[in-house]
């Protein structure tokens, strides 16, 4: 029995999901040669994070796993019957069996390669924080205005940080995964640098709930002292600031959760954005020292 267009469509969607997943995982895990362009290192860092063994960070692994599972679940909910019928029809022909066998083999090889990559990376001592920091390209983008309010009720402006390096992290109070790590990385980077510590600012990604009145409680929740500022403001003001600083985020209107990458921006003493990274205290300290 020939496969009709009705079966080909869900099978094509399944093939696209598998191909996108393969490219996504390759970008995150494939060892990059020393001659690789800087933009590729930067893309990997922004999308998946950088850890000591050059593997994705915790948030990076969440993205790698959640994205294909979400797409697959959506396909099965919408066209699950078509996928099953298409696979069943493919298995009735020699060519179809070859395609199915090759697909299963490719997935098995990918899983095995991932396991080998993780095992090798975790077993081999490296200095990726230094390497990653040296590979990140230095930017030269003037930092846009801030125009928010901190946990002390005082205005937060870019001008007040002039003459001193600044780490700007982005988080929100209801986040229990990426955000605590971002805040911890910023605070730890300041501790690592001691007397040479940069100024630090954590800007909310959820102005609807993280209102200026809640900032003192958020600072206490994150273990932030008075030297690190937490900022919020009117929803329009926060959104304007986040858009100006090119901070990607998407709010779920049902749960209120905000999907976002781990992001810390390093600003020099003249108010110029020099680095955008997923964080890591040693990496942040290294980048500040490079200014």
PDB file of N, CA and C in Angstrom, residues 198-281:
ATOM      1  N   UNK A 198      33.829  44.365  40.519  1.00  0.00           N
ATOM      2  CA  UNK A 198      33.025  45.317  39.750  1.00  0.00           C
ATOM      3  C   UNK A 198      31.718  45.616  40.467  1.00  0.00           C
ATOM      4  N   UNK A 199      31.032  46.648  40.033  1.00  0.00           N
ATOM      5  CA  UNK A 199      29.667  46.873  40.501  1.00  0.00           C
ATOM      6  C   UNK A 199      28.774  45.776  39.909  1.00  0.00           C
ATOM      7  N   UNK A 200      27.627  45.555  40.528  1.00  0.00           N
ATOM      8  CA  UNK A 200      26.747  44.483  40.049  1.00  0.00           C
ATOM      9  C   UNK A 200      25.294  44.930  40.122  1.00  0.00           C
ATOM     10  N   UNK A 201      24.538  44.545  39.106  1.00  0.00           N
ATOM     11  CA  UNK A 201      23.126  44.901  39.013  1.00  0.00           C
ATOM     12  C   UNK A 201      22.350  43.697  38.492  1.00  0.00           C
ATOM     13  N   UNK A 202      21.276  43.326  39.200  1.00  0.00           N
ATOM     14  CA  UNK A 202      20.384  42.266  38.749  1.00  0.00           C
ATOM     15  C   UNK A 202      19.057  42.912  38.353  1.00  0.00           C
ATOM     16  N   UNK A 203      18.664  42.743  37.110  1.00  0.00           N
ATOM     17  CA  UNK A 203      17.441  43.355  36.590  1.00  0.00           C
ATOM     18  C   UNK A 203      16.367  42.275  36.439  1.00  0.00           C
ATOM     19  N   UNK A 204      15.166  42.570  36.893  1.00  0.00           N
ATOM     20  CA  UNK A 204      14.092  41.588  36.806  1.00  0.00           C
ATOM     21  C   UNK A 204      13.659  41.347  35.363  1.00  0.00           C
ATOM     22  N   UNK A 205      13.259  40.114  35.094  1.00  0.00           N
ATOM     23  CA  UNK A 205      12.668  39.756  33.816  1.00  0.00           C
ATOM     24  C   UNK A 205      11.154  39.659  33.920  1.00  0.00           C
ATOM     25  N   UNK A 206      10.626  39.928  35.116  1.00  0.00           N
ATOM     26  CA  UNK A 206       9.191  39.739  35.385  1.00  0.00           C
ATOM     27  C   UNK A 206       8.634  40.959  36.117  1.00  0.00           C
ATOM     28  N   UNK A 207       8.557  42.112  35.444  1.00  0.00           N
ATOM     29  CA  UNK A 207       8.110  43.331  36.124  1.00  0.00           C
ATOM     30  C   UNK A 207       6.661  43.280  36.600  1.00  0.00           C
ATOM     31  N   UNK A 208       5.862  42.382  36.039  1.00  0.00           N
ATOM     32  CA  UNK A 208       4.469  42.282  36.494  1.00  0.00           C
ATOM     33  C   UNK A 208       4.392  41.829  37.946  1.00  0.00           C
ATOM     34  N   UNK A 209       5.266  40.911  38.344  1.00  0.00           N
ATOM     35  CA  UNK A 209       5.258  40.411  39.716  1.00  0.00           C
ATOM     36  C   UNK A 209       6.384  40.983  40.565  1.00  0.00           C
ATOM     37  N   UNK A 210       7.532  41.217  39.938  1.00  0.00           N
ATOM     38  CA  UNK A 210       8.674  41.775  40.679  1.00  0.00           C
ATOM     39  C   UNK A 210       8.591  43.298  40.673  1.00  0.00           C
ATOM     40  N   UNK A 211       7.654  43.828  41.416  1.00  0.00           N
ATOM     41  CA  UNK A 211       7.463  45.275  41.480  1.00  0.00           C
ATOM     42  C   UNK A 211       8.529  45.902  42.372  1.00  0.00           C
ATOM     43  N   UNK A 212       8.728  47.200  42.286  1.00  0.00           N
ATOM     44  CA  UNK A 212       9.723  47.851  43.151  1.00  0.00           C
ATOM     45  C   UNK A 212       9.523  47.561  44.637  1.00  0.00           C
ATOM     46  N   UNK A 213       8.286  47.398  45.074  1.00  0.00           N
ATOM     47  CA  UNK A 213       8.031  47.118  46.496  1.00  0.00           C
ATOM     48  C   UNK A 213       8.551  45.750  46.917  1.00  0.00           C
ATOM     49  N   UNK A 214       8.685  44.829  45.972  1.00  0.00           N
ATOM     50  CA  UNK A 214       9.149  43.482  46.288  1.00  0.00           C
ATOM     51  C   UNK A 214      10.665  43.339  46.206  1.00  0.00           C
ATOM     52  N   UNK A 215      11.363  44.361  45.768  1.00  0.00           N
ATOM     53  CA  UNK A 215      12.805  44.249  45.576  1.00  0.00           C
ATOM     54  C   UNK A 215      13.573  43.924  46.853  1.00  0.00           C
ATOM     55  N   UNK A 216      13.266  44.531  48.011  1.00  0.00           N
ATOM     56  CA  UNK A 216      13.992  44.155  49.228  1.00  0.00           C
ATOM     57  C   UNK A 216      13.856  42.672  49.553  1.00  0.00           C
ATOM     58  N   UNK A 217      12.652  42.113  49.379  1.00  0.00           N
ATOM     59  CA  UNK A 217      12.452  40.687  49.645  1.00  0.00           C
ATOM     60  C   UNK A 217      13.228  39.840  48.637  1.00  0.00           C
ATOM     61  N   UNK A 218      13.295  40.274  47.394  1.00  0.00           N
ATOM     62  CA  UNK A 218      14.056  39.537  46.389  1.00  0.00           C
ATOM     63  C   UNK A 218      15.542  39.552  46.728  1.00  0.00           C
ATOM     64  N   UNK A 219      16.047  40.698  47.152  1.00  0.00           N
ATOM     65  CA  UNK A 219      17.461  40.781  47.528  1.00  0.00           C
ATOM     66  C   UNK A 219      17.765  39.837  48.686  1.00  0.00           C
ATOM     67  N   UNK A 220      16.867  39.773  49.645  1.00  0.00           N
ATOM     68  CA  UNK A 220      17.058  38.859  50.780  1.00  0.00           C
ATOM     69  C   UNK A 220      16.982  37.408  50.321  1.00  0.00           C
ATOM     70  N   UNK A 221      16.039  37.108  49.442  1.00  0.00           N
ATOM     71  CA  UNK A 221      15.878  35.744  48.907  1.00  0.00           C
ATOM     72  C   UNK A 221      17.153  35.265  48.216  1.00  0.00           C
ATOM     73  N   UNK A 222      17.812  36.150  47.483  1.00  0.00           N
ATOM     74  CA  UNK A 222      19.007  35.788  46.734  1.00  0.00           C
ATOM     75  C   UNK A 222      20.296  35.976  47.535  1.00  0.00           C
ATOM     76  N   UNK A 223      20.196  36.438  48.777  1.00  0.00           N
ATOM     77  CA  UNK A 223      21.388  36.638  49.583  1.00  0.00           C
ATOM     78  C   UNK A 223      22.231  37.806  49.123  1.00  0.00           C
ATOM     79  N   UNK A 224      21.577  38.850  48.650  1.00  0.00           N
ATOM     80  CA  UNK A 224      22.279  40.005  48.110  1.00  0.00           C
ATOM     81  C   UNK A 224      22.445  41.061  49.187  1.00  0.00           C
ATOM     82  N   UNK A 225      23.670  41.568  49.312  1.00  0.00           N
ATOM     83  CA  UNK A 225      23.919  42.655  50.256  1.00  0.00           C
ATOM     84  C   UNK A 225      23.688  43.988  49.561  1.00  0.00           C
ATOM     85  N   UNK A 226      23.922  45.066  50.286  1.00  0.00           N
ATOM     86  CA  UNK A 226      23.636  46.393  49.736  1.00  0.00           C
ATOM     87  C   UNK A 226      24.531  46.800  48.589  1.00  0.00           C
ATOM     88  N   UNK A 227      25.680  46.118  48.409  1.00  0.00           N
ATOM     89  CA  UNK A 227      26.614  46.507  47.355  1.00  0.00           C
ATOM     90  C   UNK A 227      26.135  46.091  45.970  1.00  0.00           C
ATOM     91  N   UNK A 228      25.295  45.069  45.904  1.00  0.00           N
ATOM     92  CA  UNK A 228      24.724  44.631  44.633  1.00  0.00           C
ATOM     93  C   UNK A 228      23.293  45.125  44.547  1.00  0.00           C
ATOM     94  N   UNK A 229      22.932  45.722  43.440  1.00  0.00           N
ATOM     95  CA  UNK A 229      21.610  46.302  43.297  1.00  0.00           C
ATOM     96  C   UNK A 229      20.668  45.362  42.549  1.00  0.00           C
ATOM     97  N   UNK A 230      19.403  45.385  42.951  1.00  0.00           N
ATOM     98  CA  UNK A 230      18.337  44.669  42.267  1.00  0.00           C
ATOM     99  C   UNK A 230      17.374  45.722  41.740  1.00  0.00           C
ATOM    100  N   UNK A 231      17.021  45.632  40.468  1.00  0.00           N
ATOM    101  CA  UNK A 231      16.261  46.721  39.855  1.00  0.00           C
ATOM    102  C   UNK A 231      14.969  46.246  39.221  1.00  0.00           C
ATOM    103  N   UNK A 232      13.958  47.114  39.308  1.00  0.00           N
ATOM    104  CA  UNK A 232      12.677  46.913  38.640  1.00  0.00           C
ATOM    105  C   UNK A 232      12.108  48.290  38.332  1.00  0.00           C
ATOM    106  N   UNK A 233      10.821  48.348  38.047  1.00  0.00           N
ATOM    107  CA  UNK A 233      10.171  49.608  37.732  1.00  0.00           C
ATOM    108  C   UNK A 233       8.826  49.347  37.090  1.00  0.00           C
ATOM    109  N   UNK A 234       8.259  50.354  36.488  1.00  0.00           N
ATOM    110  CA  UNK A 234       7.021  50.162  35.736  1.00  0.00           C
ATOM    111  C   UNK A 234       7.268  49.165  34.614  1.00  0.00           C
ATOM    112  N   UNK A 235       6.228  48.396  34.275  1.00  0.00           N
ATOM    113  CA  UNK A 235       6.383  47.349  33.257  1.00  0.00           C
ATOM    114  C   UNK A 235       6.952  47.922  31.962  1.00  0.00           C
ATOM    115  N   UNK A 236       6.442  49.054  31.531  1.00  0.00           N
ATOM    116  CA  UNK A 236       6.922  49.658  30.284  1.00  0.00           C
ATOM    117  C   UNK A 236       8.392  50.044  30.386  1.00  0.00           C
ATOM    118  N   UNK A 237       8.807  50.530  31.571  1.00  0.00           N
ATOM    119  CA  UNK A 237      10.206  50.936  31.750  1.00  0.00           C
ATOM    120  C   UNK A 237      11.137  49.728  31.726  1.00  0.00           C
ATOM    121  N   UNK A 238      10.726  48.642  32.390  1.00  0.00           N
ATOM    122  CA  UNK A 238      11.560  47.441  32.412  1.00  0.00           C
ATOM    123  C   UNK A 238      11.647  46.842  31.007  1.00  0.00           C
ATOM    124  N   UNK A 239      10.517  46.751  30.319  1.00  0.00           N
ATOM    125  CA  UNK A 239      10.536  46.204  28.964  1.00  0.00           C
ATOM    126  C   UNK A 239      11.400  47.052  28.037  1.00  0.00           C
ATOM    127  N   UNK A 240      11.350  48.351  28.209  1.00  0.00           N
ATOM    128  CA  UNK A 240      12.174  49.240  27.376  1.00  0.00           C
ATOM    129  C   UNK A 240      13.658  48.984  27.636  1.00  0.00           C
ATOM    130  N   UNK A 241      14.000  48.817  28.913  1.00  0.00           N
ATOM    131  CA  UNK A 241      15.393  48.555  29.254  1.00  0.00           C
ATOM    132  C   UNK A 241      15.848  47.207  28.690  1.00  0.00           C
ATOM    133  N   UNK A 242      15.030  46.153  28.873  1.00  0.00           N
ATOM    134  CA  UNK A 242      15.394  44.821  28.401  1.00  0.00           C
ATOM    135  C   UNK A 242      15.514  44.782  26.880  1.00  0.00           C
ATOM    136  N   UNK A 243      14.618  45.460  26.192  1.00  0.00           N
ATOM    137  CA  UNK A 243      14.700  45.516  24.733  1.00  0.00           C
ATOM    138  C   UNK A 243      15.957  46.254  24.296  1.00  0.00           C
ATOM    139  N   UNK A 244      16.268  47.348  24.978  1.00  0.00           N
ATOM    140  CA  UNK A 244      17.450  48.119  24.622  1.00  0.00           C
ATOM    141  C   UNK A 244      18.742  47.340  24.817  1.00  0.00           C
ATOM    142  N   UNK A 245      18.750  46.463  25.831  1.00  0.00           N
ATOM    143  CA  UNK A 245      19.937  45.648  26.122  1.00  0.00           C
ATOM    144  C   UNK A 245      19.885  44.310  25.385  1.00  0.00           C
ATOM    145  N   UNK A 246      18.890  44.151  24.528  1.00  0.00           N
ATOM    146  CA  UNK A 246      18.768  42.956  23.685  1.00  0.00           C
ATOM    147  C   UNK A 246      18.701  41.679  24.518  1.00  0.00           C
ATOM    148  N   UNK A 247      17.801  41.669  25.494  1.00  0.00           N
ATOM    149  CA  UNK A 247      17.616  40.513  26.369  1.00  0.00           C
ATOM    150  C   UNK A 247      16.418  39.704  25.874  1.00  0.00           C
ATOM    151  N   UNK A 248      16.662  38.511  25.381  1.00  0.00           N
ATOM    152  CA  UNK A 248      15.589  37.660  24.868  1.00  0.00           C
ATOM    153  C   UNK A 248      14.794  37.071  26.029  1.00  0.00           C
ATOM    154  N   UNK A 249      13.478  37.081  25.914  1.00  0.00           N
ATOM    155  CA  UNK A 249      12.622  36.452  26.934  1.00  0.00           C
ATOM    156  C   UNK A 249      11.240  36.285  26.352  1.00  0.00           C
ATOM    157  N   UNK A 250      10.491  35.341  26.916  1.00  0.00           N
ATOM    158  CA  UNK A 250       9.117  35.102  26.482  1.00  0.00           C
ATOM    159  C   UNK A 250       8.300  34.683  27.694  1.00  0.00           C
ATOM    160  N   UNK A 251       7.239  35.401  27.950  1.00  0.00           N
ATOM    161  CA  UNK A 251       6.408  35.139  29.117  1.00  0.00           C
ATOM    162  C   UNK A 251       5.240  34.219  28.757  1.00  0.00           C
ATOM    163  N   UNK A 252       5.019  33.193  29.581  1.00  0.00           N
ATOM    164  CA  UNK A 252       3.870  32.308  29.420  1.00  0.00           C
ATOM    165  C   UNK A 252       2.668  32.986  30.071  1.00  0.00           C
ATOM    166  N   UNK A 253       1.642  33.355  29.297  1.00  0.00           N
ATOM    167  CA  UNK A 253       0.507  34.092  29.871  1.00  0.00           C
ATOM    168  C   UNK A 253      -0.304  33.265  30.863  1.00  0.00           C
ATOM    169  N   UNK A 254      -0.189  31.941  30.824  1.00  0.00           N
ATOM    170  CA  UNK A 254      -0.952  31.098  31.738  1.00  0.00           C
ATOM    171  C   UNK A 254      -0.255  30.929  33.079  1.00  0.00           C
ATOM    172  N   UNK A 255       1.037  30.652  33.056  1.00  0.00           N
ATOM    173  CA  UNK A 255       1.777  30.401  34.303  1.00  0.00           C
ATOM    174  C   UNK A 255       2.535  31.628  34.807  1.00  0.00           C
ATOM    175  N   UNK A 256       2.811  32.564  33.914  1.00  0.00           N
ATOM    176  CA  UNK A 256       3.614  33.723  34.294  1.00  0.00           C
ATOM    177  C   UNK A 256       5.103  33.466  34.211  1.00  0.00           C
ATOM    178  N   UNK A 257       5.510  32.205  33.935  1.00  0.00           N
ATOM    179  CA  UNK A 257       6.933  31.897  33.842  1.00  0.00           C
ATOM    180  C   UNK A 257       7.545  32.582  32.626  1.00  0.00           C
ATOM    181  N   UNK A 258       8.815  32.928  32.756  1.00  0.00           N
ATOM    182  CA  UNK A 258       9.528  33.618  31.694  1.00  0.00           C
ATOM    183  C   UNK A 258      10.639  32.711  31.179  1.00  0.00           C
ATOM    184  N   UNK A 259      10.585  32.383  29.888  1.00  0.00           N
ATOM    185  CA  UNK A 259      11.653  31.610  29.269  1.00  0.00           C
ATOM    186  C   UNK A 259      12.749  32.564  28.816  1.00  0.00           C
ATOM    187  N   UNK A 260      13.980  32.256  29.191  1.00  0.00           N
ATOM    188  CA  UNK A 260      15.088  33.175  28.888  1.00  0.00           C
ATOM    189  C   UNK A 260      16.405  32.424  29.003  1.00  0.00           C
ATOM    190  N   UNK A 261      17.440  32.907  28.342  1.00  0.00           N
ATOM    191  CA  UNK A 261      18.765  32.300  28.494  1.00  0.00           C
ATOM    192  C   UNK A 261      19.438  32.823  29.754  1.00  0.00           C
ATOM    193  N   UNK A 262      20.419  32.084  30.237  1.00  0.00           N
ATOM    194  CA  UNK A 262      21.284  32.612  31.290  1.00  0.00           C
ATOM    195  C   UNK A 262      22.145  33.698  30.647  1.00  0.00           C
ATOM    196  N   UNK A 263      22.083  34.903  31.169  1.00  0.00           N
ATOM    197  CA  UNK A 263      22.787  36.015  30.528  1.00  0.00           C
ATOM    198  C   UNK A 263      23.353  36.979  31.556  1.00  0.00           C
ATOM    199  N   UNK A 264      24.634  37.278  31.409  1.00  0.00           N
ATOM    200  CA  UNK A 264      25.295  38.329  32.176  1.00  0.00           C
ATOM    201  C   UNK A 264      26.051  39.202  31.179  1.00  0.00           C
ATOM    202  N   UNK A 265      25.871  40.491  31.292  1.00  0.00           N
ATOM    203  CA  UNK A 265      26.526  41.439  30.394  1.00  0.00           C
ATOM    204  C   UNK A 265      27.622  42.178  31.165  1.00  0.00           C
ATOM    205  N   UNK A 266      28.798  42.242  30.577  1.00  0.00           N
ATOM    206  CA  UNK A 266      29.947  42.915  31.201  1.00  0.00           C
ATOM    207  C   UNK A 266      30.112  44.284  30.546  1.00  0.00           C
ATOM    208  N   UNK A 267      30.043  45.326  31.365  1.00  0.00           N
ATOM    209  CA  UNK A 267      30.147  46.712  30.889  1.00  0.00           C
ATOM    210  C   UNK A 267      31.430  47.321  31.452  1.00  0.00           C
ATOM    211  N   UNK A 268      32.168  48.038  30.626  1.00  0.00           N
ATOM    212  CA  UNK A 268      33.415  48.624  31.128  1.00  0.00           C
ATOM    213  C   UNK A 268      33.169  49.952  31.830  1.00  0.00           C
ATOM    214  N   UNK A 269      34.239  50.558  32.299  1.00  0.00           N
ATOM    215  CA  UNK A 269      34.130  51.781  33.098  1.00  0.00           C
ATOM    216  C   UNK A 269      33.607  52.967  32.314  1.00  0.00           C
ATOM    217  N   UNK A 270      33.619  52.883  30.980  1.00  0.00           N
ATOM    218  CA  UNK A 270      33.127  53.977  30.140  1.00  0.00           C
ATOM    219  C   UNK A 270      31.691  53.756  29.672  1.00  0.00           C
ATOM    220  N   UNK A 271      31.046  52.710  30.209  1.00  0.00           N
ATOM    221  CA  UNK A 271      29.668  52.448  29.821  1.00  0.00           C
ATOM    222  C   UNK A 271      29.527  51.746  28.487  1.00  0.00           C
ATOM    223  N   UNK A 272      30.532  50.971  28.084  1.00  0.00           N
ATOM    224  CA  UNK A 272      30.509  50.225  26.824  1.00  0.00           C
ATOM    225  C   UNK A 272      30.319  48.740  27.128  1.00  0.00           C
ATOM    226  N   UNK A 273      29.353  48.109  26.464  1.00  0.00           N
ATOM    227  CA  UNK A 273      29.161  46.668  26.612  1.00  0.00           C
ATOM    228  C   UNK A 273      30.320  45.952  25.930  1.00  0.00           C
ATOM    229  N   UNK A 274      31.038  45.127  26.706  1.00  0.00           N
ATOM    230  CA  UNK A 274      32.204  44.435  26.180  1.00  0.00           C
ATOM    231  C   UNK A 274      31.973  42.939  25.966  1.00  0.00           C
ATOM    232  N   UNK A 275      31.155  42.326  26.830  1.00  0.00           N
ATOM    233  CA  UNK A 275      30.913  40.881  26.699  1.00  0.00           C
ATOM    234  C   UNK A 275      29.475  40.554  27.061  1.00  0.00           C
ATOM    235  N   UNK A 276      28.946  39.530  26.391  1.00  0.00           N
ATOM    236  CA  UNK A 276      27.662  38.925  26.731  1.00  0.00           C
ATOM    237  C   UNK A 276      27.928  37.431  26.914  1.00  0.00           C
ATOM    238  N   UNK A 277      27.651  36.893  28.093  1.00  0.00           N
ATOM    239  CA  UNK A 277      28.000  35.514  28.385  1.00  0.00           C
ATOM    240  C   UNK A 277      26.942  34.873  29.266  1.00  0.00           C
ATOM    241  N   UNK A 278      26.979  33.557  29.356  1.00  0.00           N
ATOM    242  CA  UNK A 278      26.032  32.841  30.215  1.00  0.00           C
ATOM    243  C   UNK A 278      26.487  32.811  31.661  1.00  0.00           C
ATOM    244  N   UNK A 279      27.655  33.311  31.949  1.00  0.00           N
ATOM    245  CA  UNK A 279      28.085  33.408  33.336  1.00  0.00           C
ATOM    246  C   UNK A 279      29.132  32.386  33.713  1.00  0.00           C
ATOM    247  N   UNK A 280      29.200  32.097  35.026  1.00  0.00           N
ATOM    248  CA  UNK A 280      30.292  31.327  35.593  1.00  0.00           C
ATOM    249  C   UNK A 280      31.184  32.314  36.307  1.00  0.00           C
ATOM    250  N   UNK A 281      31.356  32.198  37.638  1.00  0.00           N
ATOM    251  CA  UNK A 281      32.094  33.221  38.385  1.00  0.00           C
ATOM    252  C   UNK A 281      33.525  33.428  37.918  1.00  0.00           C
TER     253      UNK A 281
END
